[in-house]
XYZ file of C-alpha atoms in Angstrom:
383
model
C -17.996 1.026 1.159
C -21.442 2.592 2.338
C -23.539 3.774 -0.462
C -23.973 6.947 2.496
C -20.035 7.354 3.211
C -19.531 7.246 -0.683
C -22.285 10.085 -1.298
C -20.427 12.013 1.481
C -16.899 11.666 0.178
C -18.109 12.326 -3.751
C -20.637 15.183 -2.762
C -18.565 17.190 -0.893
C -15.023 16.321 -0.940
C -15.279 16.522 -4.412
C -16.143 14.329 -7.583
C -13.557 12.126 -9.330
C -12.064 13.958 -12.023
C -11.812 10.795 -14.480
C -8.280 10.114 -12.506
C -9.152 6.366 -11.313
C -5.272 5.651 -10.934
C -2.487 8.541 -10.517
C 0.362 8.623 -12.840
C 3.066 7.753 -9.818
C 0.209 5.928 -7.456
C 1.659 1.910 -8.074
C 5.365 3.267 -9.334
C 7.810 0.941 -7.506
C 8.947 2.164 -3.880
C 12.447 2.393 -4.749
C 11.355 5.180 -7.689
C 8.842 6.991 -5.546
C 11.183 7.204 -2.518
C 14.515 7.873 -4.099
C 13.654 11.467 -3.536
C 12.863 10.843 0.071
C 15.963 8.936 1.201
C 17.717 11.105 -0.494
C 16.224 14.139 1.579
C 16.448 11.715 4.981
C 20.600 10.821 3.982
C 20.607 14.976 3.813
C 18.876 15.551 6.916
C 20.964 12.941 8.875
C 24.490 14.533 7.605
C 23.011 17.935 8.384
C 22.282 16.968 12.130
C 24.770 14.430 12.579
C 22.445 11.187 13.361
C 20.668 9.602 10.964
C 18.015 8.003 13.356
C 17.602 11.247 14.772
C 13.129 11.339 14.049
C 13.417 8.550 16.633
C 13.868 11.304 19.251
C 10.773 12.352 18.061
C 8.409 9.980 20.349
C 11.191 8.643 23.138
C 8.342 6.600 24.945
C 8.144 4.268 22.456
C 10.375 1.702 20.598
C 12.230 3.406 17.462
C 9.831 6.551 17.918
C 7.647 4.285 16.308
C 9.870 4.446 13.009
C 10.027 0.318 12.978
C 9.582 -2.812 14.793
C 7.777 -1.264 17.590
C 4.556 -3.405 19.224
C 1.118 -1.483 18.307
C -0.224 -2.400 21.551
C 2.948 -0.773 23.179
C 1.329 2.632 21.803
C -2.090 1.859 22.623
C -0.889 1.614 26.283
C 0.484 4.554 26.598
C -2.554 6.379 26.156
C -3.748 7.715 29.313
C -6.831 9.412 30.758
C -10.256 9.996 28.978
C -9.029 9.152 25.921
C -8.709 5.301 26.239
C -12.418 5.236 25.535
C -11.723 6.453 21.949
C -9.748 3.629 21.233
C -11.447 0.503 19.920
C -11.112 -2.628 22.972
C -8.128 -4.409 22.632
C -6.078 -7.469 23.734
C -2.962 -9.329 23.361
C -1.651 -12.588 23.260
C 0.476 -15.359 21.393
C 0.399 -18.212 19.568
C 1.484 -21.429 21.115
C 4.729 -23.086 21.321
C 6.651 -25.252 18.776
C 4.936 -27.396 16.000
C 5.121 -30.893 16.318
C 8.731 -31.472 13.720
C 9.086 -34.320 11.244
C 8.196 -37.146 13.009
C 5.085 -39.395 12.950
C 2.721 -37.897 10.291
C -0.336 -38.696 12.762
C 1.309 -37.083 15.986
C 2.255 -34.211 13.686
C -1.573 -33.747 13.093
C -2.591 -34.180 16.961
C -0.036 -31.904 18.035
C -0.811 -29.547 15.261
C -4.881 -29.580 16.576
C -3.664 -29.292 19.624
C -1.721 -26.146 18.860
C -4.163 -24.815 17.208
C -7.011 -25.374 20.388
C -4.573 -23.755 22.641
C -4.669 -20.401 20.440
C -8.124 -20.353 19.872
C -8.434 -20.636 23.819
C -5.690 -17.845 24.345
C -7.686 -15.813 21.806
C -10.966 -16.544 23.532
C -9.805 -15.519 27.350
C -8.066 -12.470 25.966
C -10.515 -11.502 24.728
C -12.719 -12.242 27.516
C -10.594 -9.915 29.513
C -11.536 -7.106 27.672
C -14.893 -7.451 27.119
C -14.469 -8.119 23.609
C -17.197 -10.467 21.381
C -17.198 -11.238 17.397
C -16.999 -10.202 14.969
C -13.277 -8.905 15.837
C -9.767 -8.003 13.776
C -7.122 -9.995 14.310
C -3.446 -8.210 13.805
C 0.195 -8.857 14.222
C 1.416 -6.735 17.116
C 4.806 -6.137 14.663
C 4.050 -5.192 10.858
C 2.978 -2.339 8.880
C 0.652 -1.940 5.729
C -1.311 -4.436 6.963
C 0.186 -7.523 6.134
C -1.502 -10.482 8.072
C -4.627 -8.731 9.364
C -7.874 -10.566 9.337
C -11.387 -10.022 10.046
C -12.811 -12.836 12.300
C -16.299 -12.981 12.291
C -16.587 -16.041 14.360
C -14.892 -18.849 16.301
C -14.390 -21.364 13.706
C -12.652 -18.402 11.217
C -10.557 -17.630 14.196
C -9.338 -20.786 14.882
C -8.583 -21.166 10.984
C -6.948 -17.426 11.061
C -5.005 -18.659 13.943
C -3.850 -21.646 12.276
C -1.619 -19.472 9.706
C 0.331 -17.986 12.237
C 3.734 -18.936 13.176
C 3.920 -19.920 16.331
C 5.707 -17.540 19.595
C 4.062 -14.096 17.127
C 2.203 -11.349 19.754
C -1.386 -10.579 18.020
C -3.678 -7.928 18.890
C -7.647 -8.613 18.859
C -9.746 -5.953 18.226
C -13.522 -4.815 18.528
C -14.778 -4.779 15.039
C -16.049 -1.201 14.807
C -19.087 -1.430 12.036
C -18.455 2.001 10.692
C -17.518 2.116 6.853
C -15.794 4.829 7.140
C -11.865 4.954 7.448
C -9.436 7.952 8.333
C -5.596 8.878 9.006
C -5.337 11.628 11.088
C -1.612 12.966 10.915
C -0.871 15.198 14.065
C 2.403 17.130 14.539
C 3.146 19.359 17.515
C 6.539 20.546 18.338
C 7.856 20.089 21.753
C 6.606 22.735 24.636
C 3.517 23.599 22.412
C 0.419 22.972 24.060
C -1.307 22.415 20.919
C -0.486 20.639 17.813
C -1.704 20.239 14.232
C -3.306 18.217 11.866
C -1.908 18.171 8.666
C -3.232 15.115 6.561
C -6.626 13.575 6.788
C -6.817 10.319 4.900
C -10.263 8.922 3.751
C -9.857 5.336 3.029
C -12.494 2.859 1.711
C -12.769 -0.749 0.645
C -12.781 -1.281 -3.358
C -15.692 -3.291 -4.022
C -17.005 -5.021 -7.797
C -21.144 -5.682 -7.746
C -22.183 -8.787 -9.653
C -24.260 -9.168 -12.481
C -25.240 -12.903 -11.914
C -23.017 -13.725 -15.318
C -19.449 -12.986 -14.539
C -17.051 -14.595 -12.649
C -15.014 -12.683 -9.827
C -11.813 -12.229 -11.837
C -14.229 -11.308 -14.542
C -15.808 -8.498 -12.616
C -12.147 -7.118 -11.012
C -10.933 -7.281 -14.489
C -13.466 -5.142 -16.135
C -13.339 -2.627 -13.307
C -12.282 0.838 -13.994
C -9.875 1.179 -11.287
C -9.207 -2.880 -9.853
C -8.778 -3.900 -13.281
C -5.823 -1.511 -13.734
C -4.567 -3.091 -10.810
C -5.005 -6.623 -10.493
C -2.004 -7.968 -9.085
C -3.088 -6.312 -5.741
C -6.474 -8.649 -5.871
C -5.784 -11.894 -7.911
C -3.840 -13.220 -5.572
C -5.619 -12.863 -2.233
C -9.004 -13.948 -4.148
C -7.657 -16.719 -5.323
C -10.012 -19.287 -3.886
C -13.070 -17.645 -4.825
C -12.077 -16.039 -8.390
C -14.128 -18.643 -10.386
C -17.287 -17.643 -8.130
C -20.016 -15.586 -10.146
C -21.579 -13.350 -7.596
C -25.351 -13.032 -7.731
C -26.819 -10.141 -9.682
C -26.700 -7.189 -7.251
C -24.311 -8.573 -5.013
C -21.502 -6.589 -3.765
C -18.210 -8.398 -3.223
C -15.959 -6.378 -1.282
C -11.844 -6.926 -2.525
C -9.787 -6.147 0.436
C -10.789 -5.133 4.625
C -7.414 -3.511 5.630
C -6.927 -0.015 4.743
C -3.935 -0.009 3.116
C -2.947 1.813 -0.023
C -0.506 -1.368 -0.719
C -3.713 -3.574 -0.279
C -5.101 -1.838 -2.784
C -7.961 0.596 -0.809
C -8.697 3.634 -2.423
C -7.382 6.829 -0.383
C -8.897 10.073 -1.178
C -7.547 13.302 0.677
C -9.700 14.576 3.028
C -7.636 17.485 4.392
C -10.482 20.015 3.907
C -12.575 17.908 6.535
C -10.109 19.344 9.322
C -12.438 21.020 11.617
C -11.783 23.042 15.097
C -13.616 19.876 16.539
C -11.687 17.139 15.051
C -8.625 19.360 15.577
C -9.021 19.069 19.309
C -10.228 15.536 19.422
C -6.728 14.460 17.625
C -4.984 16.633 19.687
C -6.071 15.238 23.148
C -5.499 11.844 21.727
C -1.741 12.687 20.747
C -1.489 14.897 24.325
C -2.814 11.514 26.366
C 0.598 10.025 24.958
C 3.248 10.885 27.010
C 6.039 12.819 24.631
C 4.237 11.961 21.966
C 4.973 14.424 19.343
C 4.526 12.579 15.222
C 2.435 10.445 14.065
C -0.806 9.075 12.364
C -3.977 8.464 13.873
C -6.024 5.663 12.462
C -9.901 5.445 13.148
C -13.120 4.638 11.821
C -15.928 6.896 11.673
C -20.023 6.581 10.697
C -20.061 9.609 8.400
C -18.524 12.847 7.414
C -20.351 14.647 9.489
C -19.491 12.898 12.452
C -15.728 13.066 11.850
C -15.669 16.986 11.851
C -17.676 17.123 14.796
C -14.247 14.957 15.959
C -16.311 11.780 16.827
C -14.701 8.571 15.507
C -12.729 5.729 17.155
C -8.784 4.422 17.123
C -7.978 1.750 15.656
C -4.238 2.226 15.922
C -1.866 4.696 16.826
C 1.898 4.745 14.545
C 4.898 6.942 15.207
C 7.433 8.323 13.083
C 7.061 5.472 10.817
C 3.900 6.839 9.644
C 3.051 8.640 6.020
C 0.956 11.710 5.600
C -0.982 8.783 2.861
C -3.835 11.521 1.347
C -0.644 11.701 -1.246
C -2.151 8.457 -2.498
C -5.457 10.230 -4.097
C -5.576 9.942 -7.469
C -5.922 13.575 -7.916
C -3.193 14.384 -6.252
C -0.025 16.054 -8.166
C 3.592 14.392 -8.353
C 4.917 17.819 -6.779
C 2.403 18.379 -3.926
C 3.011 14.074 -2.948
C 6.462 15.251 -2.979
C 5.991 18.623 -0.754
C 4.120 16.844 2.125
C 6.356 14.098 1.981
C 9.708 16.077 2.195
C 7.388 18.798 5.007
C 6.425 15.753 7.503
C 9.899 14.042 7.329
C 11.391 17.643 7.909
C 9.629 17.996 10.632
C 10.276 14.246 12.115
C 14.087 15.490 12.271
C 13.530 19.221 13.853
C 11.446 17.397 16.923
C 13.800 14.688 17.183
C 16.856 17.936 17.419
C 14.570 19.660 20.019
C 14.438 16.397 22.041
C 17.629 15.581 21.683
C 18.564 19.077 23.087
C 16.177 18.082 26.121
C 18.267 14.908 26.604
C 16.530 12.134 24.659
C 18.318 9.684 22.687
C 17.321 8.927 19.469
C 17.726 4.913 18.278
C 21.113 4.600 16.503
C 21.911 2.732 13.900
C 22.453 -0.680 14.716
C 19.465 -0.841 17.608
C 17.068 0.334 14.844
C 18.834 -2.426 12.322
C 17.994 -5.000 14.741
C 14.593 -3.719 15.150
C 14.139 -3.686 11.151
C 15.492 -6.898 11.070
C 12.860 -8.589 13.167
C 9.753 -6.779 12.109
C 10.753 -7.887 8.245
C 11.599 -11.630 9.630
C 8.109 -11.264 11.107
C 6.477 -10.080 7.940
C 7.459 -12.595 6.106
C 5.981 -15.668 7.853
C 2.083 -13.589 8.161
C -0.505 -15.346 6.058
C -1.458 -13.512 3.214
C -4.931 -11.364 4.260
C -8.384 -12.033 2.556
């Protein structure tokens, strides 16, 4: 992270208490969100569907609960606010690997394959005006599994390489700004304004060598990676024998994922009249668009309450009010703004229901759960 974006966050959002690692921050899924389903299984019986927060958004696939395209949402955004979201394009991989056949035609077709994405890559992005360094995404996935930073051709065409092949990707515009944020707006249908009610700081763990120590060395000793090393190890692997240069700052994950292992601080005291309406006309440019999580990047604190930053990605009713993640934060208030935003998720959906919206059903959101997970599964691991 920026030695300016760090000052910011520890300055005036508040200095670490000690905390590097919360009690309940790594517990495994099915302990943390027993609680939850068991509050979602309540709210379903109580209103009779238990896919009812699908309602929520009806323009998009699942209300953006699962296996809905990223782009899909980035699409719908309409108006003046399209240039706060960070240039975009789509495209696929090629068709079908060469099988088990000739080892050498396997290899020519496999090049081949792998020319033909970097060229689909390369027009797309073309199209929209887009030049390196860029992120490359899966258009289906969540907690950013499979996302890359590309900083050239020659990484792209190795990035592209991992893919499957028939998978949708997204290319982004890098945007250079440090800074990382998730917005969470709710507004209830036939208000003309809504609300944010999370702000997520996020930043990139980084370990600073001392010319000595290896990498696994330097993520071991850590305070806070070394308490967690599983999430780093692994993706690393290739370069954990490396002894970074004294002063040199190796950074241990790009996406901003909790799961990935960034660091999440809550920044809910950064809401601002400003940023308030710059969320707000983002969420309003979606048509029906009524929960969800706004994902930017911004160049300082300052700038994000005076509301300027740029998207990165817009999720539905899939999304997690994730400033629960701070190390600071308290079992019970995690547990409070997890059970308010899921709440919520199933009043909208009732009210939109009542307006005539349908919300997924069962078996239409199995399916869709089904293939985002089949998806997941055959993503490279990141860097």
């Amino acid at each position: 992270m920026s030695e300016t974006i760090l000052a910011d966050v520890l300055g005036e959002a508040g200095a670490p208490t000690g905390r590097v690692v919360s009690p309940f921050e790594f517990w495994p899924a099915w302990l943390f969100y027993a609680p939850i389903v068991a509050q979602w299984i309540g709210l379903g019986l109580r209103y009779g569907d238990f896919t009812l927060p699908c309602a929520a958004n009806p323009g998009i696939d699942t209300g953006g609960l699962c296996g809905e395209r990223k782009s899909d949402i980035l699409d719908l955004v309409q108006g003046e606010a399209r240039d706060w979201i960070a240039p975009y394009a789509t495209f696929r991989t090629g068709a079908g690997r060469a099988g088990n056949g000739d080892a050498a035609a396997g290899a020519a077709n496999g090049a081949a394959d792998s020319g033909a994405d970097l060229a689909s890559a390369r027009a797309a992005m073309a199209r929209a005006g887009i030049g390196f360094p860029v992120v490359v995404k899966p258009d289906i996935g969540c907690n950013g599994t499979g996302v890359r930073l590309v900083p050239d051709a020659a990484t792209l065409a190795r990035v592209l390489a991992g893919f499957p092949r028939g998978v949708g990707l997204v290319v982004q515009r890098l945007i250079p700004h440090e800074g990382e944020v998730g917005l969470f707006t709710i507004r209830r249908p036939g208000e003309p304004r809504g609300r944010v009610t999370s702000v997520t700081l996020k930043f990139a763990p980084f370990v600073i060598g001392d010319g000595r120590s290896t990498l696994r060395d330097l993520i071991l000793a850590d305070p806070r990676a070394g308490r967690i090393p599983q999430l780093y190890l692994p993706r690393l692997q290739g370069r954990l024998d490396d002894v970074p240069a004294l002063g040199a700052r190796v950074r241990l994950v790009f996406s901003g994922n909790h799961c990935k292992g960034s660091i999440f601080r809550d920044g809910t005291a950064e809401v601002t009249p400003a940023l308030t309406e710059r969320v707000d006309r983002i969420a309003r440019a979606i048509p029906d668009f009524h929960f969800g999580r706004i994902d930017a990047r911004y160049e300082s604190l300052a700038a994000l309450r005076r509301g300027e930053f740029t998207v990165i990605e817009i999720n539905g009713v899939g999304s997690e009010a994730t400033h629960v993640w701070d190390p600071d934060t308290q079992l019970r208030d995690a547990y409070a703004a997890q059970f308010f935003h899921y709440r919520a998720a199933f009043e909208i959906g009732r009210e939109m229901r009542a307006r005539g919206h349908k919300a997924a059903g069962l078996r239409a959101l199995f399916g869709f759960w089904r293939r985002q997970k089949r998806l997941m599964a055959s993503y490279p691991m990141n860097d």
